[in-house]
Structures are given as structure tokens and as C-alpha cells.
Amino acid sequence: MKLLHLITTSVIGLIALSSCGTDTAQATSEKLPPVSPNQVADKWPPMSPPMSLKLTLPTGNTGFYKVTPAATTPSINIAEKYGIKGNSKKDISATFQSALNKVSARGGGRLYIPKGIYNISAINVPSNVHIEIEAGSVIRPVFQSQKMKKNGKRQPSHKTISMFSFGKDGKKIENVSITGKNGPFHVKLFDYEPGIVVFNMGNVENFRISDVNVEDDLTKFSVITMNANISDNSRGLPTNGYISNISQTGSHYGYGIVQTQGAHNVMFENLKGTGGAVLRMETGNKPTNDTQYGGLANIIGKNIFCKDGNTAAMLSPHAMFNGVVSLDGIFSDGCGFALRVGSGFIAKKYDNPNLVAGTFASGTKATNIHAIYGENAQLKPKHFRYMPDVLEGKISTESEDNGESYRGPSITPVLEYANYPVTITNVTSEGFEHVEKILTEADARPNSELSHLPGNTNPQKKKKRTNAKPEKNGKAKKDKNKKKAKEQKNKRDE
């Protein structure tokens, strides 16, 4: 079988990660159908080109992040200076936020968190503050609640929890970091239906997150999310960052360590996840596509590993013309795929009538990919069509996430069905007996052959569920959330 797979029509130059130079590449938008005059609406902008069409390789082991003077000042111990103790029960969010603000107001500095158990949520990290958390410390999210008008009792608010936010309040922040000191610190999540984001990245420049272990519980959202901030008053997106040495267990099928929909000049290195999509580069955010602001450009990924999940890395441009992405060292053990590369498309949720299928720029590449076959992968029913029929009997009939995914056998090392040039080289594998190392859309089976498989239910049954009375569905959901809230409180008090 060929170990080299090259899909390109106009690659200007190959980009080697061993080089420290730059290569330019041209976007492939000229291949896409032009927008007809009757599609143009004054409210929406036309398709925008990528903000960067070149790949600049980082120097040094910190990638694009630069150490500033505030990161080298003597550290301040939060227990000694502010009396913040890691006693496992108290919510320290307000006191900790106050400490961060004071340090930032003085021009910045380092805050040291000694070993302990801390409950933190809704922290807005200000500029020039560097948080160092002692190895072995445990950081837990705080279950947010609000007063209900009916009875005055505190009930779960059921809103997404963001533990640490960077530039998500409309203001740009810069020169920030959260790192483990003397080894990784731990983040322990609990089952929470609205979802939990550990590090929520927005309008932030020059950032670093390193040395973190996350114990997940199939929660919604990835550990690190990156999106462009888009408002009438300000715009910005994560720029110049270094993410390294992050591990995760118990990830939901559709999430993982990183989900980045808007970022420029960011390096990801040494990410290791069990479950999910470890490095998910999918620019599907509705405001991003409608306004054509954001997207990905100059993204480096090195040593990305996934076990018993869906995929180690994935690319999906939706309706954005992204810049260059370069991946080196993609590994999977028992996952559906090591790498997924999808075509651009226009989702129904978008309002901008000027959109056409997006791309990643020429020069985008992935090399040194290795996949090991296993039978405990997280598989979405839409991917069953790439699976050989001899493996169908290995698909579980039970789902751990309400039918979104099913456990089953690895499908192929690489699934590629892109509408843009991408270079894929040096693909190796172990244990795959029935498929090629790289599958494309031409290898898909017709849907008519899949109706007997899990997740391919009768449309009439689906229709019946969606036509259930709203008030009953609402009551059931409230009861379920109340039960979860009680269980989660008991977990935290243990």
C-alpha cells in the first residue's frame, strides 16, 4: 500500500517542520463557484480570504508565546498573601478574582497556587498575570446557581460553566499564562448537561497553557475552546499562543482537549486524550461564518495522541477560507481514525447568503501519522458507511451519549474528503486488515446498506419523539436537571 498520499493541484511548496523558514501558499478560492448577484445582501459581507496564507514556523520550545517581564517577577503565594486555602469545600472564585485584578493593576506578575483542592469558576484572567499551580493540585468547577422568583430557593442555573476565561468580556487581554509548577496539576469535572469549558479563549494575545491533566465525565465542550469575539464594539481572536502537555480522560465523542474555531499563530504540542477528538480544528461557529471574521491560520500541531476516541486530529472549514495548518506526529490507538479531513460546506444555521464552501490554504499538510486498530472507538453513525461490512458485528448497540456515538472498531487511519489541496505523507498502521490507510468519499457505501446499524432508526420513530408535547418534555428535563444537581452537590461534598 502507498504510504504517500498527495492531493494537490497547486501546492507552492512543501513545509518541513524541521525548517525554521517560511513558505507561501495560495488559497484555492478561484475553484469555488462565484456568488451570483441575486445572492448578495447588503447586511452580510462577501466571503473573505484567509488572513494569513503563509506558515511561519516557531523557534524555541515555547512556539509563538513570548515571555514578558511580568512572567519573571518573584511569585506571590495566594495562601500567604491573600489567605486563599485549598480546603476542598470553599468556593474561592471571588477572592481569587480579586487577587488576579490587584496583580494586574500593579502591572502584572506571577501568582503561585500551593498544592491543595480548589473550587473555581467564572474567572476572568486579566492582562500580564501568570498563574502557576503546584503539581498534584486539584481544580474543580463550581456548580453555578441562581435565585428563582417563585419560591426564593436557590436552584441550578443550568448555564455553561467557564472556569477560566481569556478576553471573553469584550476587552482584549495579553501576556497571560496558566501552567503547572513542578509537574501537571489536575482538573476534575463532573457530569453537567449544559457543559463545562476549562479554558475559554477569546480576544487574547500572547498566551500559554501547559501541564494540565483533566479528568472528564463525558461533559459537553472541549477542555480548551478558541473562538473569535465578535460584537459591535470590538473584535478579536486568540493570537500568538502555545498549548502543551495537556492530557484528558473520559472525553465526550464530539469534544476533546481543543476545539478551535478562530485562532492565528498558535502551536499545539504533546496533547494526549482518551476519547473524543483531541485537536478539533473546525470553523463552524455561526457568527464567525456569517461575519467572515475569524478562522484559523498558521496553526502548528505536534505529537497529538488519541486512545479509544473518534480521532486524534480533524479539519473541517465549513464556509471559512482558512490559512495554513501543519501537523506532524498524529497517533491513534483504538480510535475511529487518526486524522479526519473534511470538505467545506454551508450549514443550514448560517444566515449570510454570500457563503460558499470553505477551505484550508494550499500548503496545509499532515505527516508522520500512525494508527493502531482497536475495537473500543467512539463512532458516529454517519461514519459507518466507511466501515467494511465484515466489521459491522463489532459495533455496540448501546450508546453512552444518547445515540450520538457508539463504541466499535477502528475504521481507517485517515479519512480524507477535502475540496482543497492537502498533503498527507508517511501514514503507517497496525492491525487494519480490511481497509486502505487512507479512505476517501469514493470508498463510502450507500446509505441503503446501513439501515440495520445502530443510529439509523426509522424516520417515523424520530418524528414521533420530536412531536412530543413541549410541556412534558420541559418538565422531564427540569426533573432530570434537579436530580443531576443534587447528585453533583453530593459528589462535591464527598
CSV table of C-alpha atoms in Angstrom, one decimal:
chain,number,residue,atom,x,y,z
A,1,MET,CA,0.0,0.0,0.0
A,2,LYS,CA,1.2,3.5,-0.7
A,3,LEU,CA,2.5,5.4,2.3
A,4,LEU,CA,2.3,8.7,0.4
A,5,HIS,CA,-1.0,10.3,-0.4
A,6,LEU,CA,-0.8,13.6,-2.2
A,7,ILE,CA,-3.9,15.7,-3.1
A,8,THR,CA,-2.9,18.9,-4.7
A,9,THR,CA,-3.4,21.0,-7.8
A,10,SER,CA,-1.2,24.0,-7.0
A,11,VAL,CA,1.0,23.4,-3.9
A,12,ILE,CA,3.6,26.1,-4.0
A,13,GLY,CA,6.0,24.4,-1.6
A,14,LEU,CA,6.1,21.6,1.0
A,15,ILE,CA,6.6,22.8,4.6
A,16,ALA,CA,9.0,20.8,6.7
A,17,LEU,CA,8.7,21.1,10.4
A,18,SER,CA,12.5,20.7,10.7
A,19,SER,CA,12.9,24.0,8.9
A,20,CYS,CA,12.7,27.4,10.5
A,21,GLY,CA,11.9,29.4,7.4
A,22,THR,CA,8.6,30.3,5.8
A,23,ASP,CA,6.7,29.1,2.8
A,24,THR,CA,4.0,30.9,1.0
A,25,ALA,CA,0.9,29.2,-0.4
A,26,GLN,CA,-2.1,30.4,-2.4
A,27,ALA,CA,-5.8,29.8,-1.5
A,28,THR,CA,-8.0,27.8,-3.8
A,29,SER,CA,-11.0,30.1,-3.8
A,30,GLU,CA,-10.8,30.5,-7.5
A,31,LYS,CA,-12.1,26.9,-7.8
A,32,LEU,CA,-15.2,27.7,-6.0
A,33,PRO,CA,-18.4,28.8,-7.8
A,34,PRO,CA,-18.8,32.6,-7.9
A,35,VAL,CA,-21.6,34.3,-5.9
A,36,SER,CA,-24.4,35.3,-8.2
A,37,PRO,CA,-25.7,39.0,-8.0
A,38,ASN,CA,-29.1,37.9,-6.6
A,39,GLN,CA,-27.4,36.2,-3.6
A,40,VAL,CA,-25.7,39.4,-2.4
A,41,ALA,CA,-27.3,41.1,0.6
A,42,ASP,CA,-26.0,44.4,2.0
A,43,LYS,CA,-26.4,43.1,5.5
A,44,TRP,CA,-23.8,40.4,5.1
A,45,PRO,CA,-20.1,40.6,3.9
A,46,PRO,CA,-18.8,38.6,1.0
A,47,MET,CA,-16.5,35.6,1.5
A,48,SER,CA,-13.2,36.8,3.0
A,49,PRO,CA,-9.8,35.4,2.1
A,50,PRO,CA,-7.7,33.8,4.8
A,51,MET,CA,-6.0,36.4,7.0
A,52,SER,CA,-2.7,34.5,6.6
A,53,LEU,CA,-1.5,32.4,3.6
A,54,LYS,CA,1.9,31.6,4.9
A,55,LEU,CA,3.2,29.2,7.6
A,56,THR,CA,5.7,30.7,9.9
A,57,LEU,CA,7.5,28.0,11.9
A,58,PRO,CA,8.2,28.8,15.6
A,59,THR,CA,11.6,28.9,17.1
A,60,GLY,CA,12.4,27.6,20.5
A,61,ASN,CA,10.3,25.2,22.7
A,62,THR,CA,7.6,27.7,23.5
A,63,GLY,CA,6.4,28.3,20.0
A,64,PHE,CA,4.7,31.6,19.4
A,65,TYR,CA,4.4,32.6,23.1
A,66,LYS,CA,7.0,35.2,24.3
A,67,VAL,CA,8.0,35.5,27.9
A,68,THR,CA,7.4,39.1,29.1
A,69,PRO,CA,8.9,40.8,32.2
A,70,ALA,CA,5.8,40.2,34.3
A,71,ALA,CA,6.3,36.4,33.9
A,72,THR,CA,9.8,36.6,35.5
A,73,THR,CA,8.9,38.6,38.7
A,74,PRO,CA,9.0,36.9,42.1
A,75,SER,CA,5.9,34.8,42.6
A,76,ILE,CA,3.1,35.7,45.1
A,77,ASN,CA,1.8,32.8,47.2
A,78,ILE,CA,-2.0,33.1,47.3
A,79,ALA,CA,-2.2,31.4,50.7
A,80,GLU,CA,0.3,33.7,52.3
A,81,LYS,CA,-0.7,36.9,50.6
A,82,TYR,CA,-4.5,36.6,50.3
A,83,GLY,CA,-5.3,33.8,52.7
A,84,ILE,CA,-6.7,31.5,50.0
A,85,LYS,CA,-6.6,27.9,51.2
A,86,GLY,CA,-7.1,24.7,49.2
A,87,ASN,CA,-9.5,23.2,51.7
A,88,SER,CA,-11.7,21.3,49.1
A,89,LYS,CA,-15.1,22.8,50.0
A,90,LYS,CA,-15.0,26.6,49.9
A,91,ASP,CA,-15.6,28.4,46.6
A,92,ILE,CA,-12.6,30.7,46.2
A,93,SER,CA,-13.7,32.3,42.9
A,94,ALA,CA,-14.4,35.8,44.2
A,95,THR,CA,-11.3,36.0,46.4
A,96,PHE,CA,-9.1,34.6,43.7
A,97,GLN,CA,-10.5,37.0,41.1
A,98,SER,CA,-9.8,39.9,43.4
A,99,ALA,CA,-6.2,38.8,43.8
A,100,LEU,CA,-5.7,38.5,40.0
A,101,ASN,CA,-7.1,42.0,39.5
A,102,LYS,CA,-4.8,43.5,42.1
A,103,VAL,CA,-1.7,41.9,40.5
A,104,SER,CA,-2.8,43.1,37.0
A,105,ALA,CA,-3.4,46.6,38.3
A,106,ARG,CA,0.2,46.8,39.6
A,107,GLY,CA,1.5,45.9,36.1
A,108,GLY,CA,1.3,42.2,36.3
A,109,GLY,CA,3.2,39.3,38.0
A,110,ARG,CA,3.1,35.7,39.0
A,111,LEU,CA,0.6,34.1,41.3
A,112,TYR,CA,1.6,30.7,42.9
A,113,ILE,CA,-1.1,28.3,44.0
A,114,PRO,CA,0.3,25.8,46.5
A,115,LYS,CA,-0.9,22.2,46.5
A,116,GLY,CA,-4.5,21.7,47.5
A,117,ILE,CA,-8.1,21.3,46.3
A,118,TYR,CA,-9.7,24.4,44.9
A,119,ASN,CA,-13.2,25.2,43.7
A,120,ILE,CA,-13.1,27.8,40.9
A,121,SER,CA,-15.4,29.1,38.2
A,122,ALA,CA,-16.1,32.2,36.2
A,123,ILE,CA,-12.6,33.6,36.5
A,124,ASN,CA,-11.6,36.3,34.0
A,125,VAL,CA,-7.9,36.2,33.6
A,126,PRO,CA,-6.6,39.9,33.3
A,127,SER,CA,-3.6,41.0,31.3
A,128,ASN,CA,0.0,40.3,32.5
A,129,VAL,CA,-0.9,37.7,35.1
A,130,HIS,CA,0.8,34.4,35.2
A,131,ILE,CA,-0.8,31.6,37.3
A,132,GLU,CA,1.4,28.8,38.5
A,133,ILE,CA,-0.4,25.8,40.1
A,134,GLU,CA,1.6,23.3,42.1
A,135,ALA,CA,1.8,19.8,40.7
A,136,GLY,CA,-0.9,17.5,42.1
A,137,SER,CA,-3.3,20.3,42.9
A,138,VAL,CA,-6.9,19.6,42.0
A,139,ILE,CA,-9.1,22.3,40.5
A,140,ARG,CA,-12.9,21.7,40.4
A,141,PRO,CA,-15.6,23.8,38.8
A,142,VAL,CA,-18.3,25.4,40.9
A,143,PHE,CA,-21.8,24.4,40.1
A,144,GLN,CA,-23.5,27.8,39.4
A,145,SER,CA,-26.9,28.6,40.8
A,146,GLN,CA,-29.4,31.5,40.9
A,147,LYS,CA,-32.4,32.5,42.9
A,148,MET,CA,-35.7,31.5,41.4
A,149,LYS,CA,-38.5,34.1,41.7
A,150,LYS,CA,-41.2,31.5,42.5
A,151,ASN,CA,-40.0,30.3,45.9
A,152,GLY,CA,-36.8,32.2,46.6
A,153,LYS,CA,-34.9,29.0,46.8
A,154,ARG,CA,-31.6,28.6,45.1
A,155,GLN,CA,-31.8,26.3,42.1
A,156,PRO,CA,-29.4,25.3,39.4
A,157,SER,CA,-29.0,27.9,36.7
A,158,HIS,CA,-28.1,25.3,34.1
A,159,LYS,CA,-25.7,27.6,32.2
A,160,THR,CA,-22.4,26.6,30.7
A,161,ILE,CA,-19.6,26.8,33.2
A,162,SER,CA,-16.4,28.6,32.1
A,163,MET,CA,-13.7,28.0,34.7
A,164,PHE,CA,-11.1,30.4,33.2
A,165,SER,CA,-11.9,33.0,30.5
A,166,PHE,CA,-9.4,34.9,28.5
A,167,GLY,CA,-10.8,38.1,26.7
A,168,LYS,CA,-14.4,36.9,26.6
A,169,ASP,CA,-15.9,40.1,28.2
A,170,GLY,CA,-15.3,42.4,25.2
A,171,LYS,CA,-11.9,43.6,26.3
A,172,LYS,CA,-8.6,42.4,24.8
A,173,ILE,CA,-6.1,40.9,27.2
A,174,GLU,CA,-2.5,40.0,26.6
A,175,ASN,CA,0.6,38.3,28.1
A,176,VAL,CA,-1.1,35.6,30.3
A,177,SER,CA,-0.4,32.0,31.2
A,178,ILE,CA,-1.6,29.1,33.4
A,179,THR,CA,0.9,26.4,33.9
A,180,GLY,CA,1.7,23.5,36.3
A,181,LYS,CA,4.7,24.0,38.5
A,182,ASN,CA,7.0,21.0,39.1
A,183,GLY,CA,4.6,18.9,37.0
A,184,PRO,CA,0.9,18.8,36.0
A,185,PHE,CA,-2.0,20.0,38.1
A,186,HIS,CA,-5.4,18.3,37.8
A,187,VAL,CA,-8.8,19.4,36.8
A,188,LYS,CA,-11.7,17.2,37.8
A,189,LEU,CA,-15.0,17.7,36.0
A,190,PHE,CA,-18.4,16.3,36.8
A,191,ASP,CA,-21.4,15.3,34.6
A,192,TYR,CA,-23.1,18.6,33.8
A,193,GLU,CA,-25.6,18.8,30.9
A,194,PRO,CA,-25.1,22.4,29.9
A,195,GLY,CA,-21.4,21.8,29.5
A,196,ILE,CA,-18.1,22.9,31.1
A,197,VAL,CA,-15.2,24.8,29.5
A,198,VAL,CA,-12.0,24.8,31.4
A,199,PHE,CA,-10.1,27.4,29.4
A,200,ASN,CA,-12.3,29.7,27.3
A,201,MET,CA,-10.2,31.7,24.8
A,202,GLY,CA,-11.4,34.9,23.0
A,203,ASN,CA,-9.7,38.2,22.4
A,204,VAL,CA,-6.3,37.3,23.8
A,205,GLU,CA,-2.8,37.7,22.5
A,206,ASN,CA,0.4,36.0,23.8
A,207,PHE,CA,-0.8,33.2,25.9
A,208,ARG,CA,0.3,29.9,27.3
A,209,ILE,CA,-1.4,26.9,28.9
A,210,SER,CA,0.8,23.9,29.9
A,211,ASP,CA,1.0,20.9,32.1
A,212,VAL,CA,-2.6,20.0,32.9
A,213,ASN,CA,-4.4,16.7,33.4
A,214,VAL,CA,-8.2,16.7,33.0
A,215,GLU,CA,-10.5,14.0,34.4
A,216,ASP,CA,-13.6,14.4,32.3
A,217,ASP,CA,-17.0,12.8,32.6
A,218,LEU,CA,-18.4,12.9,29.0
A,219,THR,CA,-19.2,16.6,29.5
A,220,LYS,CA,-20.2,18.9,26.7
A,221,PHE,CA,-17.4,21.2,25.3
A,222,SER,CA,-13.7,20.7,25.0
A,223,VAL,CA,-11.2,21.5,27.7
A,224,ILE,CA,-9.9,24.5,25.6
A,225,THR,CA,-12.2,26.4,23.3
A,226,MET,CA,-11.0,29.1,20.9
A,227,ASN,CA,-13.4,31.5,19.2
A,228,ALA,CA,-13.3,35.0,17.7
A,229,ASN,CA,-15.1,37.6,19.8
A,230,ILE,CA,-17.5,39.4,17.5
A,231,SER,CA,-19.5,42.4,18.7
A,232,ASP,CA,-20.4,45.9,17.5
A,233,ASN,CA,-17.8,47.4,19.8
A,234,SER,CA,-14.8,45.1,19.5
A,235,ARG,CA,-13.4,42.1,17.6
A,236,GLY,CA,-10.5,39.8,18.4
A,237,LEU,CA,-9.4,36.2,18.5
A,238,PRO,CA,-6.7,34.1,20.1
A,239,THR,CA,-3.4,35.1,18.6
A,240,ASN,CA,0.2,34.0,19.4
A,241,GLY,CA,-0.2,31.1,21.8
A,242,TYR,CA,1.4,27.9,23.0
A,243,ILE,CA,-0.6,25.0,24.3
A,244,SER,CA,1.4,22.0,25.5
A,245,ASN,CA,1.5,18.9,27.7
A,246,ILE,CA,-2.3,18.5,28.2
A,247,SER,CA,-3.9,15.2,28.9
A,248,GLN,CA,-7.5,14.2,29.3
A,249,THR,CA,-9.6,11.1,30.1
A,250,GLY,CA,-13.3,10.4,29.7
A,251,SER,CA,-14.0,12.8,26.8
A,252,HIS,CA,-17.3,13.1,25.1
A,253,TYR,CA,-17.4,11.8,21.4
A,254,GLY,CA,-17.7,15.3,19.9
A,255,TYR,CA,-15.2,17.2,22.0
A,256,GLY,CA,-11.7,16.6,23.4
A,257,ILE,CA,-8.8,18.7,24.5
A,258,VAL,CA,-9.0,21.5,22.0
A,259,GLN,CA,-11.8,22.9,19.8
A,260,THR,CA,-10.5,25.9,17.8
A,261,GLN,CA,-12.8,27.8,15.5
A,262,GLY,CA,-10.8,31.0,15.5
A,263,ALA,CA,-7.0,31.3,16.1
A,264,HIS,CA,-3.9,32.7,14.5
A,265,ASN,CA,-0.3,31.8,15.1
A,266,VAL,CA,-0.9,29.1,17.7
A,267,MET,CA,1.2,25.9,18.4
A,268,PHE,CA,-0.3,22.8,20.0
A,269,GLU,CA,2.2,20.2,21.3
A,270,ASN,CA,2.0,17.0,23.2
A,271,LEU,CA,-1.7,16.6,23.6
A,272,LYS,CA,-2.9,13.2,24.8
A,273,GLY,CA,-6.6,12.3,25.1
A,274,THR,CA,-8.7,9.3,25.9
A,275,GLY,CA,-11.9,9.7,23.9
A,276,GLY,CA,-13.3,12.4,21.6
A,277,ALA,CA,-11.4,14.5,19.0
A,278,VAL,CA,-8.2,15.6,20.6
A,279,LEU,CA,-7.4,18.5,18.3
A,280,ARG,CA,-10.6,19.6,16.6
A,281,MET,CA,-9.9,22.4,14.0
A,282,GLU,CA,-13.5,23.1,12.8
A,283,THR,CA,-14.5,26.6,11.9
A,284,GLY,CA,-18.3,26.1,12.2
A,285,ASN,CA,-19.2,28.9,14.6
A,286,LYS,CA,-22.3,30.8,13.3
A,287,PRO,CA,-21.2,34.4,14.0
A,288,THR,CA,-17.7,33.6,12.5
A,289,ASN,CA,-19.2,32.3,9.3
A,290,ASP,CA,-21.9,34.9,8.9
A,291,THR,CA,-19.5,37.8,9.5
A,292,GLN,CA,-16.5,36.1,7.9
A,293,TYR,CA,-14.3,37.1,10.8
A,294,GLY,CA,-12.0,34.6,12.5
A,295,GLY,CA,-11.0,31.3,11.2
A,296,LEU,CA,-7.7,29.5,11.5
A,297,ALA,CA,-4.3,30.5,10.2
A,298,ASN,CA,-0.7,29.5,10.9
A,299,ILE,CA,-1.6,26.6,13.2
A,300,ILE,CA,1.1,24.0,14.2
A,301,GLY,CA,0.2,20.7,15.8
A,302,LYS,CA,3.0,18.3,17.0
A,303,ASN,CA,2.6,15.0,18.8
A,304,ILE,CA,-1.2,14.6,19.0
A,305,PHE,CA,-2.3,11.3,20.6
A,306,CYS,CA,-5.8,9.8,21.0
A,307,LYS,CA,-6.9,6.5,22.6
A,308,ASP,CA,-10.3,4.9,22.3
A,309,GLY,CA,-11.9,8.0,20.8
A,310,ASN,CA,-13.0,9.3,17.5
A,311,THR,CA,-9.9,10.9,16.1
A,312,ALA,CA,-6.6,12.5,17.1
A,313,ALA,CA,-7.0,15.5,14.8
A,314,MET,CA,-9.6,16.8,12.4
A,315,LEU,CA,-10.0,19.6,9.8
A,316,SER,CA,-13.4,21.0,8.8
A,317,PRO,CA,-13.6,24.5,7.3
A,318,HIS,CA,-17.4,24.9,6.9
A,319,ALA,CA,-17.7,28.3,5.0
A,320,MET,CA,-14.4,29.9,6.1
A,321,PHE,CA,-11.3,30.4,3.9
A,322,ASN,CA,-8.7,29.3,6.5
A,323,GLY,CA,-4.9,29.7,6.3
A,324,VAL,CA,-2.3,27.0,6.6
A,325,VAL,CA,-2.3,24.2,9.1
A,326,SER,CA,0.7,21.9,9.6
A,327,LEU,CA,0.6,18.7,11.6
A,328,ASP,CA,3.5,16.4,12.5
A,329,GLY,CA,3.1,13.3,14.6
A,330,ILE,CA,-0.6,12.2,14.7
A,331,PHE,CA,-1.2,9.0,16.7
A,332,SER,CA,-4.3,6.9,17.5
A,333,ASP,CA,-4.7,3.7,19.4
A,334,GLY,CA,-8.1,2.1,19.1
A,335,CYS,CA,-9.8,5.3,17.7
A,336,GLY,CA,-12.1,5.5,14.7
A,337,PHE,CA,-9.4,7.5,12.8
A,338,ALA,CA,-6.1,9.1,13.4
A,339,LEU,CA,-6.9,12.0,11.1
A,340,ARG,CA,-10.1,13.3,9.5
A,341,VAL,CA,-10.0,15.9,6.8
A,342,GLY,CA,-13.4,17.2,5.7
A,343,SER,CA,-14.7,19.4,2.9
A,344,GLY,CA,-16.1,22.8,3.3
A,345,PHE,CA,-19.9,23.2,3.3
A,346,ILE,CA,-22.6,25.7,4.1
A,347,ALA,CA,-24.6,24.7,7.2
A,348,LYS,CA,-28.3,25.5,7.4
A,349,LYS,CA,-27.9,27.6,10.5
A,350,TYR,CA,-25.9,30.3,8.6
A,351,ASP,CA,-27.8,33.4,7.5
A,352,ASN,CA,-25.2,35.0,5.2
A,353,PRO,CA,-26.4,34.3,1.6
A,354,ASN,CA,-23.0,35.0,0.1
A,355,LEU,CA,-21.3,32.0,1.6
A,356,VAL,CA,-19.7,29.2,-0.4
A,357,ALA,CA,-17.8,26.1,0.7
A,358,GLY,CA,-14.7,27.0,2.7
A,359,THR,CA,-11.2,25.7,2.5
A,360,PHE,CA,-7.8,25.5,4.2
A,361,ALA,CA,-5.0,27.1,2.2
A,362,SER,CA,-2.6,25.2,-0.1
A,363,GLY,CA,0.4,24.1,2.0
A,364,THR,CA,-1.8,22.5,4.6
A,365,LYS,CA,-0.2,19.2,5.5
A,366,ALA,CA,-0.1,16.3,7.9
A,367,THR,CA,2.9,13.9,8.2
A,368,ASN,CA,4.0,11.0,10.4
A,369,ILE,CA,0.6,9.5,11.1
A,370,HIS,CA,0.4,6.2,12.9
A,371,ALA,CA,-2.8,4.3,13.8
A,372,ILE,CA,-3.3,1.1,15.8
A,373,TYR,CA,-6.5,-0.9,15.2
A,374,GLY,CA,-8.8,-1.4,18.2
A,375,GLU,CA,-12.5,-2.2,18.9
A,376,ASN,CA,-13.4,0.4,21.5
A,377,ALA,CA,-13.6,3.5,19.3
A,378,GLN,CA,-16.2,6.2,19.5
A,379,LEU,CA,-18.1,6.2,16.2
A,380,LYS,CA,-20.8,8.4,14.8
A,381,PRO,CA,-23.4,6.6,12.7
A,382,LYS,CA,-22.6,8.8,9.7
A,383,HIS,CA,-19.1,7.2,9.6
A,384,PHE,CA,-20.4,3.6,9.4
A,385,ARG,CA,-20.5,3.9,5.6
A,386,TYR,CA,-16.7,3.9,5.5
A,387,MET,CA,-16.5,0.7,7.5
A,388,PRO,CA,-16.1,-2.7,5.8
A,389,ASP,CA,-19.2,-4.8,6.3
A,390,VAL,CA,-17.2,-7.6,7.9
A,391,LEU,CA,-16.7,-5.3,10.9
A,392,GLU,CA,-20.4,-4.4,11.4
A,393,GLY,CA,-20.9,-7.1,14.0
A,394,LYS,CA,-18.4,-5.4,16.3
A,395,ILE,CA,-20.5,-2.2,16.7
A,396,SER,CA,-22.1,-1.9,20.1
A,397,THR,CA,-25.9,-1.5,20.1
A,398,GLU,CA,-25.7,0.7,23.2
A,399,SER,CA,-24.7,4.3,23.3
A,400,GLU,CA,-23.1,6.2,26.1
A,401,ASP,CA,-24.3,9.6,24.9
A,402,ASN,CA,-28.0,9.2,23.9
A,403,GLY,CA,-27.3,7.9,20.4
A,404,GLU,CA,-24.7,10.4,19.3
A,405,SER,CA,-22.0,7.7,19.1
A,406,TYR,CA,-21.5,4.0,19.5
A,407,ARG,CA,-18.4,2.0,20.5
A,408,GLY,CA,-16.9,-0.1,17.8
A,409,PRO,CA,-13.9,-1.0,15.6
A,410,SER,CA,-11.4,1.4,14.2
A,411,ILE,CA,-12.3,2.3,10.6
A,412,THR,CA,-9.2,3.6,8.9
A,413,PRO,CA,-6.0,5.6,9.8
A,414,VAL,CA,-7.0,8.6,7.6
A,415,LEU,CA,-10.4,9.7,6.2
A,416,GLU,CA,-10.0,12.5,3.6
A,417,TYR,CA,-12.7,14.0,1.5
A,418,ALA,CA,-11.5,17.6,1.2
A,419,ASN,CA,-12.3,20.1,-1.5
A,420,TYR,CA,-8.9,21.8,-1.1
A,421,PRO,CA,-5.3,20.7,-1.5
A,422,VAL,CA,-3.8,18.9,1.5
A,423,THR,CA,-0.6,16.9,1.6
A,424,ILE,CA,-0.7,13.7,3.7
A,425,THR,CA,2.5,11.7,4.0
A,426,ASN,CA,4.1,8.8,5.9
A,427,VAL,CA,1.0,7.0,7.1
A,428,THR,CA,1.6,3.7,8.9
A,429,SER,CA,-0.7,1.4,10.8
A,430,GLU,CA,-1.0,-1.8,12.8
A,431,GLY,CA,-3.8,-4.3,12.8
A,432,PHE,CA,-6.0,-2.9,9.9
A,433,GLU,CA,-6.8,-5.9,7.7
A,434,HIS,CA,-9.7,-4.8,5.6
A,435,VAL,CA,-9.1,-1.1,4.5
A,436,GLU,CA,-6.5,1.1,2.9
A,437,LYS,CA,-4.5,3.5,5.0
A,438,ILE,CA,-6.4,6.4,3.5
A,439,LEU,CA,-10.1,6.4,2.6
A,440,THR,CA,-12.0,9.0,0.6
A,441,GLU,CA,-15.6,9.6,-0.4
A,442,ALA,CA,-15.2,7.1,-3.2
A,443,ASP,CA,-14.9,4.4,-0.6
A,444,ALA,CA,-18.2,5.1,1.1
A,445,ARG,CA,-21.0,2.6,1.0
A,446,PRO,CA,-24.5,3.7,0.1
A,447,ASN,CA,-26.8,4.6,3.0
A,448,SER,CA,-29.3,1.9,1.8
A,449,GLU,CA,-26.8,-0.7,3.1
A,450,LEU,CA,-26.7,0.9,6.6
A,451,SER,CA,-30.3,0.9,7.8
A,452,HIS,CA,-29.8,-2.1,10.1
A,453,LEU,CA,-27.0,-0.4,12.0
A,454,PRO,CA,-27.3,1.5,15.3
A,455,GLY,CA,-28.3,5.1,15.0
A,456,ASN,CA,-30.0,4.6,11.6
A,457,THR,CA,-33.5,4.4,13.1
A,458,ASN,CA,-36.8,4.5,11.3
A,459,PRO,CA,-37.7,8.2,10.4
A,460,GLN,CA,-41.2,7.7,11.7
A,461,LYS,CA,-39.9,6.9,15.2
A,462,LYS,CA,-37.7,10.1,15.1
A,463,LYS,CA,-40.8,12.1,14.1
A,464,LYS,CA,-42.8,10.7,16.9
A,465,ARG,CA,-40.2,11.8,19.5
A,466,THR,CA,-39.9,15.3,18.2
A,467,ASN,CA,-43.7,15.7,18.2
A,468,ALA,CA,-44.0,15.0,21.9
A,469,LYS,CA,-45.8,17.7,23.9
A,470,PRO,CA,-43.5,20.5,24.9
A,471,GLU,CA,-44.7,20.9,28.4
A,472,LYS,CA,-44.0,17.2,29.2
A,473,ASN,CA,-40.5,17.4,27.6
A,474,GLY,CA,-39.8,20.6,29.6
A,475,LYS,CA,-40.9,19.0,32.9
A,476,ALA,CA,-38.9,15.9,32.3
A,477,LYS,CA,-35.8,18.0,31.5
A,478,LYS,CA,-36.3,20.1,34.7
A,479,ASP,CA,-36.7,16.9,36.8
A,480,LYS,CA,-33.6,15.4,35.3
A,481,ASN,CA,-31.6,18.6,35.9
A,482,LYS,CA,-32.7,18.8,39.5
A,483,LYS,CA,-31.7,15.2,40.1
A,484,LYS,CA,-28.3,15.8,38.5
A,485,ALA,CA,-27.8,19.0,40.6
A,486,LYS,CA,-28.4,17.0,43.7
A,487,GLU,CA,-26.0,14.2,42.6
A,488,GLN,CA,-23.3,16.7,41.7
A,489,LYS,CA,-23.6,18.5,45.0
A,490,ASN,CA,-23.2,15.2,46.8
A,491,LYS,CA,-20.1,14.5,44.7
A,492,ARG,CA,-18.5,17.8,45.6
A,493,ASP,CA,-19.2,17.4,49.3
A,494,GLU,CA,-17.5,14.0,49.4
